[in-house]
Amino acid sequence: MVWYMRNQLLRVADWAGMAHSLEIRVPLVDIVLLREIAPLLASNYRPGKLDMAGTLETPLPDAVLQRAKSGFFVPVRRWLAGASSPGVGNRDHDWRGWAQTVYRHHTGAP
């Protein structure tokens, strides 16, 4: 089962997710982590991220544990089109405008 999970299922799930632009979250497959949080899982308490972070042999600094979410952003529009392309503004998160630009380019629509 370990070989099948690690070398087959996780690889296929990762490939399928990337093929369809989806973020796939794999189950908790780290046996050390699972052993540490098993008592919490067996109780009515639902372990959170801080509980899982507390299982580390070397604790994470408070600055890491308490920081606010930062999000993740990749400026794909700017990389692919450049700031001077028609239909592309300086807002990298304007995916609707980017989609319209790509659509017009490939279909010849005005």
XYZ file of N, CA, C and O in Angstrom:
440
model
N 0.820 -1.194 0.000
C 0.000 0.000 0.000
C 0.866 1.260 0.000
O 0.538 2.233 -0.658
N 1.965 1.239 0.760
C 2.831 2.412 0.811
C 3.381 2.729 -0.570
O 3.359 3.867 -1.010
N 3.858 1.711 -1.288
C 4.404 1.956 -2.617
C 3.324 2.509 -3.539
O 3.537 3.461 -4.270
N 2.133 1.892 -3.480
C 1.043 2.304 -4.360
C 0.635 3.747 -4.079
O 0.427 4.535 -4.997
N 0.541 4.104 -2.795
C 0.146 5.468 -2.428
C 1.211 6.463 -2.874
O 0.920 7.449 -3.518
N 2.468 6.201 -2.527
C 3.533 7.159 -2.794
C 3.883 7.239 -4.276
O 4.061 8.320 -4.819
N 4.004 6.114 -4.924
C 4.508 6.110 -6.295
C 3.432 6.109 -7.363
O 3.742 6.296 -8.526
N 2.195 5.896 -6.984
C 1.144 5.864 -7.985
C 0.074 6.921 -7.716
O -0.098 7.849 -8.502
N -0.637 6.801 -6.620
C -1.767 7.685 -6.367
C -1.360 9.147 -6.234
O -2.000 10.027 -6.811
N -0.324 9.436 -5.464
C 0.075 10.828 -5.274
C 0.586 11.441 -6.584
O 0.288 12.581 -6.898
N 1.331 10.655 -7.353
C 1.849 11.150 -8.627
C 0.711 11.407 -9.611
O 0.654 12.438 -10.274
N -0.234 10.482 -9.682
C -1.356 10.637 -10.609
C -2.245 11.801 -10.184
O -2.707 12.582 -11.026
N -2.498 11.937 -8.884
C -3.318 13.054 -8.405
C -2.640 14.380 -8.729
O -3.297 15.336 -9.162
N -1.340 14.452 -8.542
C -0.609 15.680 -8.850
C -0.690 15.989 -10.342
O -0.973 17.115 -10.746
N -0.477 14.997 -11.174
C -0.544 15.188 -12.629
C -1.932 15.641 -13.049
O -2.092 16.587 -13.826
N -2.979 14.969 -12.528
C -4.347 15.301 -12.917
C -4.702 16.714 -12.468
O -5.356 17.459 -13.200
N -4.269 17.091 -11.281
C -4.543 18.444 -10.804
C -3.883 19.493 -11.681
O -4.514 20.482 -12.074
N -2.620 19.294 -12.010
C -1.915 20.260 -12.854
C -2.519 20.312 -14.256
O -2.608 21.382 -14.847
N -2.962 19.177 -14.762
C -3.543 19.137 -16.100
C -4.828 19.960 -16.193
O -5.194 20.415 -17.270
N -5.497 20.146 -15.054
C -6.757 20.878 -15.041
C -6.694 22.146 -14.186
O -7.722 22.685 -13.792
N -5.473 22.605 -13.908
C -5.251 23.829 -13.134
C -5.958 23.793 -11.780
O -6.567 24.765 -11.363
N -5.874 22.663 -11.104
C -6.483 22.505 -9.790
C -5.414 22.274 -8.733
O -4.416 21.613 -8.993
N -5.669 22.805 -7.564
C -4.803 22.548 -6.420
C -5.318 21.296 -5.734
O -6.451 21.252 -5.279
N -4.517 20.264 -5.695
C -4.900 19.011 -5.049
C -4.198 18.948 -3.704
O -2.987 19.090 -3.627
N -4.960 18.747 -2.674
C -4.402 18.600 -1.325
C -4.337 17.115 -1.012
O -5.347 16.439 -0.952
N -3.132 16.601 -0.843
C -2.989 15.181 -0.538
C -3.325 14.935 0.924
O -3.192 15.824 1.761
N -3.779 13.739 1.243
C -4.086 13.433 2.643
C -2.824 13.436 3.495
O -1.700 13.464 2.974
N -3.012 13.427 4.788
C -1.873 13.389 5.702
C -1.214 12.019 5.591
O -1.685 11.047 6.160
N -0.129 11.951 4.843
C 0.528 10.672 4.614
C 1.831 10.544 5.384
O 2.496 9.531 5.288
N 2.191 11.531 6.165
C 3.413 11.477 6.959
C 3.126 10.685 8.234
O 2.355 11.112 9.086
N 3.735 9.510 8.358
C 3.441 8.613 9.474
C 3.835 9.226 10.818
O 3.147 9.021 11.824
N 4.917 9.992 10.860
C 5.338 10.624 12.111
C 4.281 11.631 12.560
O 3.882 11.652 13.734
N 3.817 12.471 11.648
C 2.769 13.436 11.971
C 1.488 12.725 12.405
O 0.868 13.092 13.405
N 1.110 11.700 11.669
C -0.110 10.972 12.002
C -0.030 10.377 13.407
O -0.992 10.448 14.172
N 1.122 9.807 13.760
C 1.275 9.238 15.111
C 1.155 10.316 16.184
O 0.604 10.067 17.249
N 1.668 11.498 15.916
C 1.620 12.572 16.907
C 0.214 13.124 17.108
O -0.164 13.479 18.219
N -0.552 13.212 16.035
C -1.890 13.807 16.173
C -2.995 12.760 16.323
O -4.150 13.110 16.507
N -2.643 11.477 16.279
C -3.647 10.410 16.400
C -4.511 10.555 17.649
O -5.731 10.385 17.570
N -3.930 10.866 18.824
C -4.797 11.027 19.999
C -5.823 12.153 19.818
O -6.959 12.036 20.287
N -5.442 13.221 19.136
C -6.390 14.305 18.884
C -7.480 13.863 17.914
O -8.648 14.229 18.059
N -7.096 13.082 16.921
C -8.065 12.598 15.943
C -9.065 11.634 16.582
O -10.223 11.569 16.179
N -8.610 10.876 17.589
C -9.479 9.913 18.259
C -10.460 10.592 19.219
O -11.460 9.999 19.603
N -10.175 11.820 19.594
C -11.061 12.553 20.501
C -12.064 13.376 19.699
O -12.098 13.314 18.477
N -12.850 14.151 20.388
C -13.796 15.041 19.717
C -13.135 16.336 19.252
O -13.764 17.147 18.599
N -11.881 16.524 19.620
C -11.145 17.741 19.259
C -10.630 17.607 17.834
O -10.029 16.599 17.466
N -10.850 18.631 17.024
C -10.338 18.624 15.646
C -9.021 19.383 15.610
O -9.006 20.589 15.830
N -7.917 18.706 15.333
C -6.620 19.398 15.324
C -6.540 20.408 14.183
O -7.039 20.168 13.090
N -5.911 21.538 14.486
C -5.710 22.581 13.486
C -4.256 22.661 13.062
O -3.426 21.816 13.440
N -3.933 23.680 12.305
C -2.564 23.840 11.806
C -1.563 24.023 12.937
O -0.451 23.504 12.879
N -1.950 24.765 13.972
C -1.030 24.975 15.100
C -0.764 23.672 15.845
O 0.358 23.448 16.320
N -1.771 22.811 15.950
C -1.563 21.502 16.580
C -0.553 20.687 15.782
O 0.323 20.038 16.345
N -0.696 20.727 14.477
C 0.229 19.973 13.628
C 1.634 20.571 13.679
O 2.623 19.855 13.725
N 1.716 21.893 13.696
C 3.023 22.544 13.788
C 3.690 22.218 15.121
O 4.916 22.152 15.203
N 2.890 21.984 16.164
C 3.435 21.648 17.479
C 4.041 20.267 17.558
O 4.674 19.931 18.560
N 3.889 19.452 16.538
C 4.461 18.109 16.551
C 5.914 18.082 16.082
O 6.568 17.053 16.175
N 6.402 19.211 15.585
C 7.770 19.243 15.058
C 8.808 19.067 16.162
O 8.642 19.568 17.273
N 9.875 18.371 15.827
C 10.973 18.180 16.776
C 11.620 19.519 17.125
O 11.927 19.796 18.276
N 11.810 20.358 16.121
C 12.329 21.716 16.329
C 11.161 22.672 16.126
O 10.648 22.791 15.019
N 10.719 23.350 17.188
C 9.544 24.218 17.064
C 9.761 25.364 16.081
O 10.868 25.878 15.928
N 8.685 25.754 15.422
C 8.737 26.912 14.537
C 8.736 28.186 15.378
O 8.115 28.226 16.437
N 9.394 29.240 14.914
C 9.383 30.510 15.651
C 7.975 31.095 15.721
O 7.163 30.899 14.808
N 7.686 31.825 16.794
C 6.373 32.463 16.933
C 6.067 33.385 15.765
O 4.913 33.521 15.369
N 7.106 34.031 15.203
C 6.891 34.934 14.069
C 6.296 34.186 12.882
O 5.518 34.750 12.108
N 6.630 32.929 12.728
C 6.083 32.120 11.638
C 4.681 31.641 12.007
O 3.753 31.709 11.195
N 4.515 31.185 13.223
C 3.232 30.626 13.651
C 2.123 31.668 13.732
O 0.962 31.358 13.497
N 2.466 32.907 14.054
C 1.447 33.933 14.283
C 1.253 34.906 13.119
O 0.430 35.800 13.208
N 2.022 34.749 12.040
C 1.898 35.723 10.951
C 0.573 35.552 10.195
O 0.006 34.467 10.131
N 0.140 36.642 9.617
C -1.107 36.643 8.853
C -0.907 35.907 7.530
O 0.209 35.803 7.019
N -2.010 35.440 6.966
C -1.946 34.791 5.660
C -1.443 35.803 4.637
O -1.824 36.964 4.660
N -0.614 35.351 3.730
C -0.054 36.269 2.739
C -0.596 36.020 1.339
O -0.412 36.842 0.451
N -1.222 34.900 1.103
C -1.723 34.607 -0.237
C -0.598 34.214 -1.175
O 0.568 34.155 -0.806
N -0.960 33.964 -2.395
C 0.015 33.555 -3.395
C -0.386 34.195 -4.713
O -1.524 34.095 -5.135
N 0.541 34.857 -5.342
C 0.232 35.591 -6.558
C 1.350 35.401 -7.575
O 2.525 35.503 -7.231
N 0.977 35.121 -8.794
C 1.943 34.995 -9.883
C 1.483 35.933 -11.004
O 0.371 35.796 -11.502
N 2.312 36.890 -11.411
C 1.908 37.867 -12.432
C 2.004 37.314 -13.860
O 2.732 37.829 -14.701
N 1.222 36.279 -14.145
C 1.284 35.601 -15.440
C 0.947 36.549 -16.581
O 1.609 36.532 -17.621
N -0.100 37.367 -16.406
C -0.479 38.292 -17.480
C 0.685 39.162 -17.907
O 0.952 39.333 -19.084
N 1.361 39.739 -16.928
C 2.475 40.637 -17.231
C 3.599 39.876 -17.918
O 4.206 40.357 -18.864
N 3.870 38.663 -17.467
C 4.938 37.881 -18.065
C 4.631 37.546 -19.524
O 5.516 37.615 -20.377
N 3.399 37.138 -19.786
C 3.063 36.689 -21.135
C 2.800 37.819 -22.117
O 3.106 37.707 -23.284
N 2.184 38.892 -21.643
C 1.737 39.920 -22.572
C 2.587 41.178 -22.559
O 2.669 41.867 -23.564
N 3.173 41.505 -21.465
C 3.881 42.774 -21.377
C 2.892 43.900 -21.133
O 1.714 43.801 -21.463
N 3.326 44.971 -20.544
C 2.437 46.066 -20.151
C 1.875 46.839 -21.332
O 0.880 47.528 -21.216
N 2.491 46.749 -22.522
C 2.039 47.572 -23.647
C 1.042 46.873 -24.561
O 0.573 47.459 -25.514
N 0.702 45.612 -24.289
C -0.226 44.897 -25.159
C -1.636 45.429 -25.019
O -2.054 45.806 -23.940
N -2.410 45.454 -26.123
C -3.788 45.940 -26.038
C -4.617 45.052 -25.127
O -4.489 43.843 -25.155
N -5.490 45.664 -24.332
C -6.361 44.920 -23.438
C -5.711 44.498 -22.149
O -6.327 43.853 -21.328
N -4.461 44.837 -21.978
C -3.763 44.432 -20.765
C -3.412 45.676 -19.978
O -2.638 46.508 -20.433
N -4.007 45.790 -18.798
C -3.735 46.941 -17.944
C -2.583 46.653 -17.008
O -1.869 45.666 -17.156
N -2.427 47.497 -16.015
C -1.342 47.289 -15.060
C -1.813 46.487 -13.854
O -1.097 46.344 -12.901
N -3.045 45.973 -13.898
C -3.547 45.146 -12.802
C -3.356 43.683 -13.183
O -4.109 43.134 -13.976
N -2.387 43.019 -12.589
C -2.098 41.636 -12.936
C -3.214 40.679 -12.542
O -3.314 39.583 -13.045
N -4.084 41.100 -11.633
C -5.137 40.207 -11.189
C -6.408 40.344 -12.022
O -7.419 39.736 -11.716
N -6.376 41.105 -13.076
C -7.546 41.311 -13.924
C -7.650 40.164 -14.930
O -7.347 40.301 -16.102
N -8.089 38.994 -14.463
C -8.139 37.814 -15.324
C -9.225 37.912 -16.378
O -9.105 37.340 -17.450
N -10.305 38.640 -16.111
C -11.360 38.777 -17.115
C -10.818 39.496 -18.343
O -11.043 39.071 -19.481
N -10.095 40.599 -18.127
C -9.499 41.325 -19.250
C -8.506 40.468 -20.014
O -8.451 40.498 -21.247
N -7.730 39.690 -19.295
C -6.757 38.798 -19.922
C -7.484 37.737 -20.742
O -7.125 37.461 -21.889
N -8.548 37.159 -20.200
C -9.304 36.134 -20.924
C -9.919 36.707 -22.190
O -9.928 36.060 -23.242
N -10.421 37.939 -22.114
C -11.000 38.578 -23.297
C -9.923 38.825 -24.361
O -10.176 38.643 -25.552
N -8.751 39.234 -23.944
C -7.646 39.460 -24.876
C -7.267 38.167 -25.585
O -7.099 38.133 -26.806
N -7.156 37.079 -24.837
C -6.807 35.787 -25.428
C -7.909 35.322 -26.370
O -7.632 34.851 -27.484
N -9.166 35.481 -25.958
C -10.284 35.087 -26.801
C -10.263 35.849 -28.131
O -10.396 35.247 -29.213
N -10.108 37.186 -28.064
C -10.082 37.988 -29.296
C -8.912 37.581 -30.176
O -9.052 37.496 -31.403
N -7.781 37.304 -29.595
C -6.602 36.923 -30.374
C -6.834 35.621 -31.144
O -6.463 35.502 -32.310
N -7.450 34.656 -30.494
C -7.600 33.330 -31.102
C -8.844 33.181 -31.967
O -8.925 32.268 -32.788
N -9.818 34.076 -31.797
C -11.043 33.945 -32.589
C -11.192 35.035 -33.632
O -12.033 34.939 -34.523
N -10.394 36.096 -33.517
C -10.523 37.207 -34.431
C -11.692 38.103 -34.100
O -12.049 38.988 -34.877
N -12.313 37.869 -32.929
C -13.454 38.711 -32.514
C -12.962 40.131 -32.228
O -11.820 40.338 -31.827
N -13.847 41.136 -32.449
C -13.437 42.533 -32.193
C -13.301 42.819 -30.712
O -13.807 42.191 -29.876
